[in-house]
Amino acid sequence: MTTLSRRSVLAGGLGVAGAPGVASGGLLGTASAAAAEPGWSGAVSLNGWPVVPAVPSFPVEGTDLAVAVLPGDVATTLLHCARRFCYELGGSLAPGDITGHTPGRAVAAGYESNHLSGTAITIRQSAYPRGAAGGFFPQELVVVRDILAECEGVVRWGGDLSPVKESHLQIDVPPGDARLSRVAAKIAGWKLEPGAGAGSDLDPFTEPRRATARLLARAQGAR
């Protein structure tokens, strides 16, 4: 898929939602195109987690919304990412802005199968659709990279995947990986520590944090 700049689309007057050039075979696709997407037939999703028919929904702190993700360390980690996106990248989420597990097996990219295992979420997919790069400004990218660095490589961002999908976040280690348990325990501990975690006064623009984020970005093959 050709990667487009979302900002160039906006500058061209197409918009992201409801514009003829986008809705008709464009970035978001059409109902007929979605119906033609291949189905994921495997018993595990691309990241190695078992496909499950359903998972519970959990509230997203700072919003009135909930998202369905795999309970345990996966939920702890992905909900932390969602909270930081909400607090630091654009404010509150509207209904439909965040999605998690889905039982539907139609996927347009292999990594979308991770929704079937409850190990992936999308945040504001209409604003950051598959195939559109450049949706975040440089200062926002610093925050995205800082969130990933906090997760120590167990979460992958769709902006580094192919085809690009900047609304996508997924668990990027297999079941039983000790790194995920360690990160989830760290995040859970922040709830007991005043001034720590999502919504705190942390500064992702300090040089030590940016250096850590750059190291991880290189390790994860950032674009």
mmCIF file of C-alpha atoms in Angstrom:
data_model
loop_
_atom_site.group_PDB
_atom_site.id
_atom_site.type_symbol
_atom_site.label_atom_id
_atom_site.label_comp_id
_atom_site.label_asym_id
_atom_site.label_seq_id
_atom_site.Cartn_x
_atom_site.Cartn_y
_atom_site.Cartn_z
ATOM 1 C CA MET A 1 0.000 0.000 0.000
ATOM 2 C CA THR A 2 1.246 3.453 -0.813
ATOM 3 C CA THR A 3 1.887 5.429 2.346
ATOM 4 C CA LEU A 4 0.313 8.876 2.316
ATOM 5 C CA SER A 5 0.807 11.802 4.639
ATOM 6 C CA ARG A 6 -2.375 12.532 6.570
ATOM 7 C CA ARG A 7 -1.428 16.195 6.763
ATOM 8 C CA SER A 8 -0.981 16.322 2.985
ATOM 9 C CA VAL A 9 -4.457 14.837 2.601
ATOM 10 C CA LEU A 10 -5.879 17.511 4.880
ATOM 11 C CA ALA A 11 -3.985 20.238 3.058
ATOM 12 C CA GLY A 12 -5.481 19.039 -0.205
ATOM 13 C CA GLY A 13 -8.955 19.639 1.150
ATOM 14 C CA LEU A 14 -9.944 15.965 1.228
ATOM 15 C CA GLY A 15 -10.357 15.679 4.968
ATOM 16 C CA VAL A 16 -10.119 12.339 6.737
ATOM 17 C CA ALA A 17 -13.722 11.375 7.247
ATOM 18 C CA GLY A 18 -16.633 11.898 4.935
ATOM 19 C CA ALA A 19 -14.588 13.101 1.963
ATOM 20 C CA PRO A 20 -15.235 11.471 -1.424
ATOM 21 C CA GLY A 21 -11.573 10.814 -2.113
ATOM 22 C CA VAL A 22 -11.196 9.053 1.221
ATOM 23 C CA ALA A 23 -14.462 7.211 1.647
ATOM 24 C CA SER A 24 -14.594 5.872 -1.901
ATOM 25 C CA GLY A 25 -11.742 3.427 -2.179
ATOM 26 C CA GLY A 26 -9.437 5.801 -0.318
ATOM 27 C CA LEU A 27 -7.784 5.619 3.083
ATOM 28 C CA LEU A 28 -10.717 4.194 4.992
ATOM 29 C CA GLY A 29 -12.007 1.951 2.238
ATOM 30 C CA THR A 30 -15.583 1.058 1.403
ATOM 31 C CA ALA A 31 -17.968 -1.559 2.687
ATOM 32 C CA SER A 32 -17.353 -3.660 -0.412
ATOM 33 C CA ALA A 33 -13.596 -3.364 0.031
ATOM 34 C CA ALA A 34 -13.897 -4.403 3.668
ATOM 35 C CA ALA A 35 -15.968 -7.406 2.654
ATOM 36 C CA ALA A 36 -13.213 -8.422 0.257
ATOM 37 C CA GLU A 37 -10.500 -8.315 2.931
ATOM 38 C CA PRO A 38 -8.996 -11.745 3.594
ATOM 39 C CA GLY A 39 -9.957 -13.559 6.775
ATOM 40 C CA TRP A 40 -7.442 -14.589 9.427
ATOM 41 C CA SER A 41 -7.712 -18.365 9.690
ATOM 42 C CA GLY A 42 -5.038 -19.085 12.289
ATOM 43 C CA ALA A 43 -5.589 -20.189 15.858
ATOM 44 C CA VAL A 44 -3.128 -17.547 17.051
ATOM 45 C CA SER A 45 -2.762 -13.906 16.052
ATOM 46 C CA LEU A 46 0.344 -12.584 14.334
ATOM 47 C CA ASN A 47 2.038 -11.784 17.642
ATOM 48 C CA GLY A 48 1.630 -15.371 18.851
ATOM 49 C CA TRP A 49 -1.321 -15.011 21.215
ATOM 50 C CA PRO A 50 -4.305 -17.410 21.019
ATOM 51 C CA VAL A 51 -7.381 -16.123 19.223
ATOM 52 C CA VAL A 52 -10.265 -15.891 21.707
ATOM 53 C CA PRO A 53 -14.010 -15.463 21.086
ATOM 54 C CA ALA A 54 -14.498 -12.705 23.657
ATOM 55 C CA VAL A 55 -12.737 -10.741 26.401
ATOM 56 C CA PRO A 56 -14.047 -8.365 29.082
ATOM 57 C CA SER A 57 -14.122 -4.614 28.670
ATOM 58 C CA PHE A 58 -12.196 -2.298 30.962
ATOM 59 C CA PRO A 59 -12.758 1.419 31.599
ATOM 60 C CA VAL A 60 -10.226 3.805 30.079
ATOM 61 C CA GLU A 61 -9.214 6.227 32.810
ATOM 62 C CA GLY A 62 -9.920 9.841 31.896
ATOM 63 C CA THR A 63 -12.792 8.929 29.562
ATOM 64 C CA ASP A 64 -16.331 7.582 29.742
ATOM 65 C CA LEU A 65 -15.335 4.708 27.478
ATOM 66 C CA ALA A 66 -14.294 1.101 27.878
ATOM 67 C CA VAL A 67 -12.234 -1.158 25.641
ATOM 68 C CA ALA A 68 -12.161 -4.938 25.323
ATOM 69 C CA VAL A 69 -8.665 -6.343 25.887
ATOM 70 C CA LEU A 70 -7.185 -9.542 27.283
ATOM 71 C CA PRO A 71 -7.263 -9.463 31.094
ATOM 72 C CA GLY A 72 -4.085 -9.403 33.133
ATOM 73 C CA ASP A 73 -0.743 -7.995 32.064
ATOM 74 C CA VAL A 74 -2.000 -7.222 28.541
ATOM 75 C CA ALA A 75 -4.863 -5.091 29.851
ATOM 76 C CA THR A 76 -2.640 -3.320 32.380
ATOM 77 C CA THR A 77 -0.134 -2.367 29.688
ATOM 78 C CA LEU A 78 -2.486 -1.378 26.868
ATOM 79 C CA LEU A 79 -4.765 0.607 29.179
ATOM 80 C CA HIS A 80 -1.737 2.563 30.380
ATOM 81 C CA CYS A 81 -0.934 3.440 26.763
ATOM 82 C CA ALA A 82 -4.538 4.465 26.152
ATOM 83 C CA ARG A 83 -4.564 6.691 29.247
ATOM 84 C CA ARG A 84 -1.420 8.508 28.164
ATOM 85 C CA PHE A 85 -2.736 8.961 24.621
ATOM 86 C CA CYS A 86 -5.893 10.471 26.083
ATOM 87 C CA TYR A 87 -4.139 12.755 28.579
ATOM 88 C CA GLU A 88 -1.301 13.921 26.336
ATOM 89 C CA LEU A 89 -2.365 13.562 22.702
ATOM 90 C CA GLY A 90 -5.592 15.353 22.057
ATOM 91 C CA GLY A 91 -7.837 15.200 25.079
ATOM 92 C CA SER A 92 -10.932 13.103 25.667
ATOM 93 C CA LEU A 93 -12.064 10.276 23.429
ATOM 94 C CA ALA A 94 -15.499 10.129 21.793
ATOM 95 C CA PRO A 95 -17.579 6.954 21.463
ATOM 96 C CA GLY A 96 -16.006 4.725 18.843
ATOM 97 C CA ASP A 97 -12.571 6.344 19.163
ATOM 98 C CA ILE A 98 -10.996 3.315 20.840
ATOM 99 C CA THR A 99 -11.425 -0.312 19.844
ATOM 100 C CA GLY A 100 -9.869 -3.504 21.094
ATOM 101 C CA HIS A 101 -10.864 -7.133 20.688
ATOM 102 C CA THR A 102 -13.005 -8.108 17.740
ATOM 103 C CA PRO A 103 -14.378 -11.534 16.796
ATOM 104 C CA GLY A 104 -14.476 -10.584 13.111
ATOM 105 C CA ARG A 105 -11.639 -12.222 11.187
ATOM 106 C CA ALA A 106 -11.436 -9.826 8.229
ATOM 107 C CA VAL A 107 -8.030 -8.138 8.284
ATOM 108 C CA ALA A 108 -6.334 -5.841 5.797
ATOM 109 C CA ALA A 109 -2.894 -6.280 7.393
ATOM 110 C CA GLY A 110 -1.515 -9.202 9.342
ATOM 111 C CA TYR A 111 -0.993 -7.172 12.511
ATOM 112 C CA GLU A 112 -4.724 -6.433 12.654
ATOM 113 C CA SER A 113 -5.189 -10.108 13.602
ATOM 114 C CA ASN A 114 -3.876 -9.142 17.045
ATOM 115 C CA HIS A 115 -7.310 -7.698 17.760
ATOM 116 C CA LEU A 116 -8.613 -11.274 17.634
ATOM 117 C CA SER A 117 -6.512 -12.191 20.656
ATOM 118 C CA GLY A 118 -7.369 -9.019 22.562
ATOM 119 C CA THR A 119 -3.753 -7.849 22.396
ATOM 120 C CA ALA A 120 -4.167 -4.737 20.234
ATOM 121 C CA ILE A 121 -6.066 -1.474 20.375
ATOM 122 C CA THR A 122 -6.709 1.352 17.957
ATOM 123 C CA ILE A 123 -7.128 4.944 19.113
ATOM 124 C CA ARG A 124 -8.844 7.462 16.812
ATOM 125 C CA GLN A 125 -8.660 5.240 13.745
ATOM 126 C CA SER A 126 -10.684 7.743 11.728
ATOM 127 C CA ALA A 127 -8.000 10.375 12.346
ATOM 128 C CA TYR A 128 -5.047 8.013 11.823
ATOM 129 C CA PRO A 129 -6.195 5.452 9.242
ATOM 130 C CA ARG A 130 -4.203 2.602 7.798
ATOM 131 C CA GLY A 131 -1.862 3.805 5.063
ATOM 132 C CA ALA A 132 -1.645 7.435 6.221
ATOM 133 C CA ALA A 133 1.642 8.561 7.769
ATOM 134 C CA GLY A 134 2.523 11.939 9.266
ATOM 135 C CA GLY A 135 -0.575 12.293 11.426
ATOM 136 C CA PHE A 136 1.380 13.389 14.495
ATOM 137 C CA PHE A 137 3.382 16.575 14.800
ATOM 138 C CA PRO A 138 7.019 16.274 15.975
ATOM 139 C CA GLN A 139 6.249 17.174 19.585
ATOM 140 C CA GLU A 140 3.452 14.588 19.614
ATOM 141 C CA LEU A 141 5.818 11.955 18.262
ATOM 142 C CA VAL A 142 8.082 12.614 21.245
ATOM 143 C CA VAL A 143 5.177 11.628 23.495
ATOM 144 C CA VAL A 144 4.386 8.517 21.432
ATOM 145 C CA ARG A 145 8.020 7.409 21.626
ATOM 146 C CA ASP A 146 8.073 8.081 25.369
ATOM 147 C CA ILE A 147 5.004 5.895 25.890
ATOM 148 C CA LEU A 148 6.678 3.084 23.978
ATOM 149 C CA ALA A 149 9.873 3.534 25.980
ATOM 150 C CA GLU A 150 7.928 3.278 29.242
ATOM 151 C CA CYS A 151 6.687 -0.079 27.973
ATOM 152 C CA GLU A 152 10.271 -1.229 27.366
ATOM 153 C CA GLY A 153 9.643 -2.702 23.937
ATOM 154 C CA VAL A 154 6.682 -4.926 24.783
ATOM 155 C CA VAL A 155 4.333 -2.591 22.866
ATOM 156 C CA ARG A 156 4.710 -1.809 19.153
ATOM 157 C CA TRP A 157 3.223 1.227 17.462
ATOM 158 C CA GLY A 158 1.522 0.954 14.080
ATOM 159 C CA GLY A 159 3.484 3.942 12.833
ATOM 160 C CA ASP A 160 6.482 1.594 12.629
ATOM 161 C CA LEU A 161 4.603 -1.202 10.861
ATOM 162 C CA SER A 162 3.826 -1.828 7.214
ATOM 163 C CA PRO A 163 1.331 -0.744 6.100
ATOM 164 C CA VAL A 164 1.560 2.154 8.518
ATOM 165 C CA LYS A 165 -1.358 2.639 10.919
ATOM 166 C CA GLU A 166 -0.665 5.322 13.496
ATOM 167 C CA SER A 167 -3.792 4.566 15.524
ATOM 168 C CA HIS A 168 -2.591 1.019 16.243
ATOM 169 C CA LEU A 169 -0.857 -0.302 19.375
ATOM 170 C CA GLN A 170 -0.145 -3.967 20.008
ATOM 171 C CA ILE A 171 1.573 -6.286 22.446
ATOM 172 C CA ASP A 172 4.779 -7.272 20.678
ATOM 173 C CA VAL A 173 5.997 -10.197 22.782
ATOM 174 C CA PRO A 174 4.584 -13.742 22.951
ATOM 175 C CA PRO A 175 2.583 -15.219 25.834
ATOM 176 C CA GLY A 176 4.673 -15.935 28.912
ATOM 177 C CA ASP A 177 7.373 -13.394 28.096
ATOM 178 C CA ALA A 178 8.806 -12.139 31.377
ATOM 179 C CA ARG A 179 9.256 -8.640 29.985
ATOM 180 C CA LEU A 180 5.502 -8.113 29.777
ATOM 181 C CA SER A 181 4.998 -9.200 33.379
ATOM 182 C CA ARG A 182 7.766 -6.849 34.499
ATOM 183 C CA VAL A 183 6.303 -3.860 32.656
ATOM 184 C CA ALA A 184 2.774 -4.575 33.896
ATOM 185 C CA ALA A 185 4.041 -4.823 37.480
ATOM 186 C CA LYS A 186 5.840 -1.494 37.072
ATOM 187 C CA ILE A 187 2.685 0.180 35.752
ATOM 188 C CA ALA A 188 0.548 -1.324 38.522
ATOM 189 C CA GLY A 189 3.038 -0.026 41.085
ATOM 190 C CA TRP A 190 2.643 3.517 39.783
ATOM 191 C CA LYS A 191 -0.956 3.497 40.970
ATOM 192 C CA LEU A 192 0.388 3.367 44.526
ATOM 193 C CA GLU A 193 3.013 6.053 43.940
ATOM 194 C CA PRO A 194 1.848 9.693 43.939
ATOM 195 C CA GLY A 195 3.001 11.617 40.877
ATOM 196 C CA ALA A 196 3.808 8.542 38.808
ATOM 197 C CA GLY A 197 2.234 7.035 35.714
ATOM 198 C CA ALA A 198 -0.308 8.375 33.242
ATOM 199 C CA GLY A 199 -1.694 11.809 34.075
ATOM 200 C CA SER A 200 1.275 12.719 36.259
ATOM 201 C CA ASP A 201 3.709 15.572 35.739
ATOM 202 C CA LEU A 202 6.271 13.446 33.899
ATOM 203 C CA ASP A 203 8.177 15.270 31.168
ATOM 204 C CA PRO A 204 8.824 13.219 28.017
ATOM 205 C CA PHE A 205 11.004 16.028 26.646
ATOM 206 C CA THR A 206 13.846 15.621 29.146
ATOM 207 C CA GLU A 207 17.015 14.419 27.468
ATOM 208 C CA PRO A 208 17.353 11.166 29.472
ATOM 209 C CA ARG A 209 13.832 10.096 28.522
ATOM 210 C CA ARG A 210 14.335 11.127 24.896
ATOM 211 C CA ALA A 211 17.603 9.200 24.726
ATOM 212 C CA THR A 212 15.893 6.058 26.027
ATOM 213 C CA ALA A 213 13.075 6.535 23.522
ATOM 214 C CA ARG A 214 15.533 6.935 20.634
ATOM 215 C CA LEU A 215 17.325 3.716 21.560
ATOM 216 C CA LEU A 216 14.064 1.778 21.562
ATOM 217 C CA ALA A 217 12.949 3.380 18.298
ATOM 218 C CA ARG A 218 16.111 2.156 16.611
ATOM 219 C CA ALA A 219 15.674 -1.309 18.107
ATOM 220 C CA GLN A 220 12.101 -1.500 16.854
ATOM 221 C CA GLY A 221 13.039 -0.332 13.369
ATOM 222 C CA ALA A 222 11.279 3.018 13.550
ATOM 223 C CA ARG A 223 10.505 4.702 10.268
#
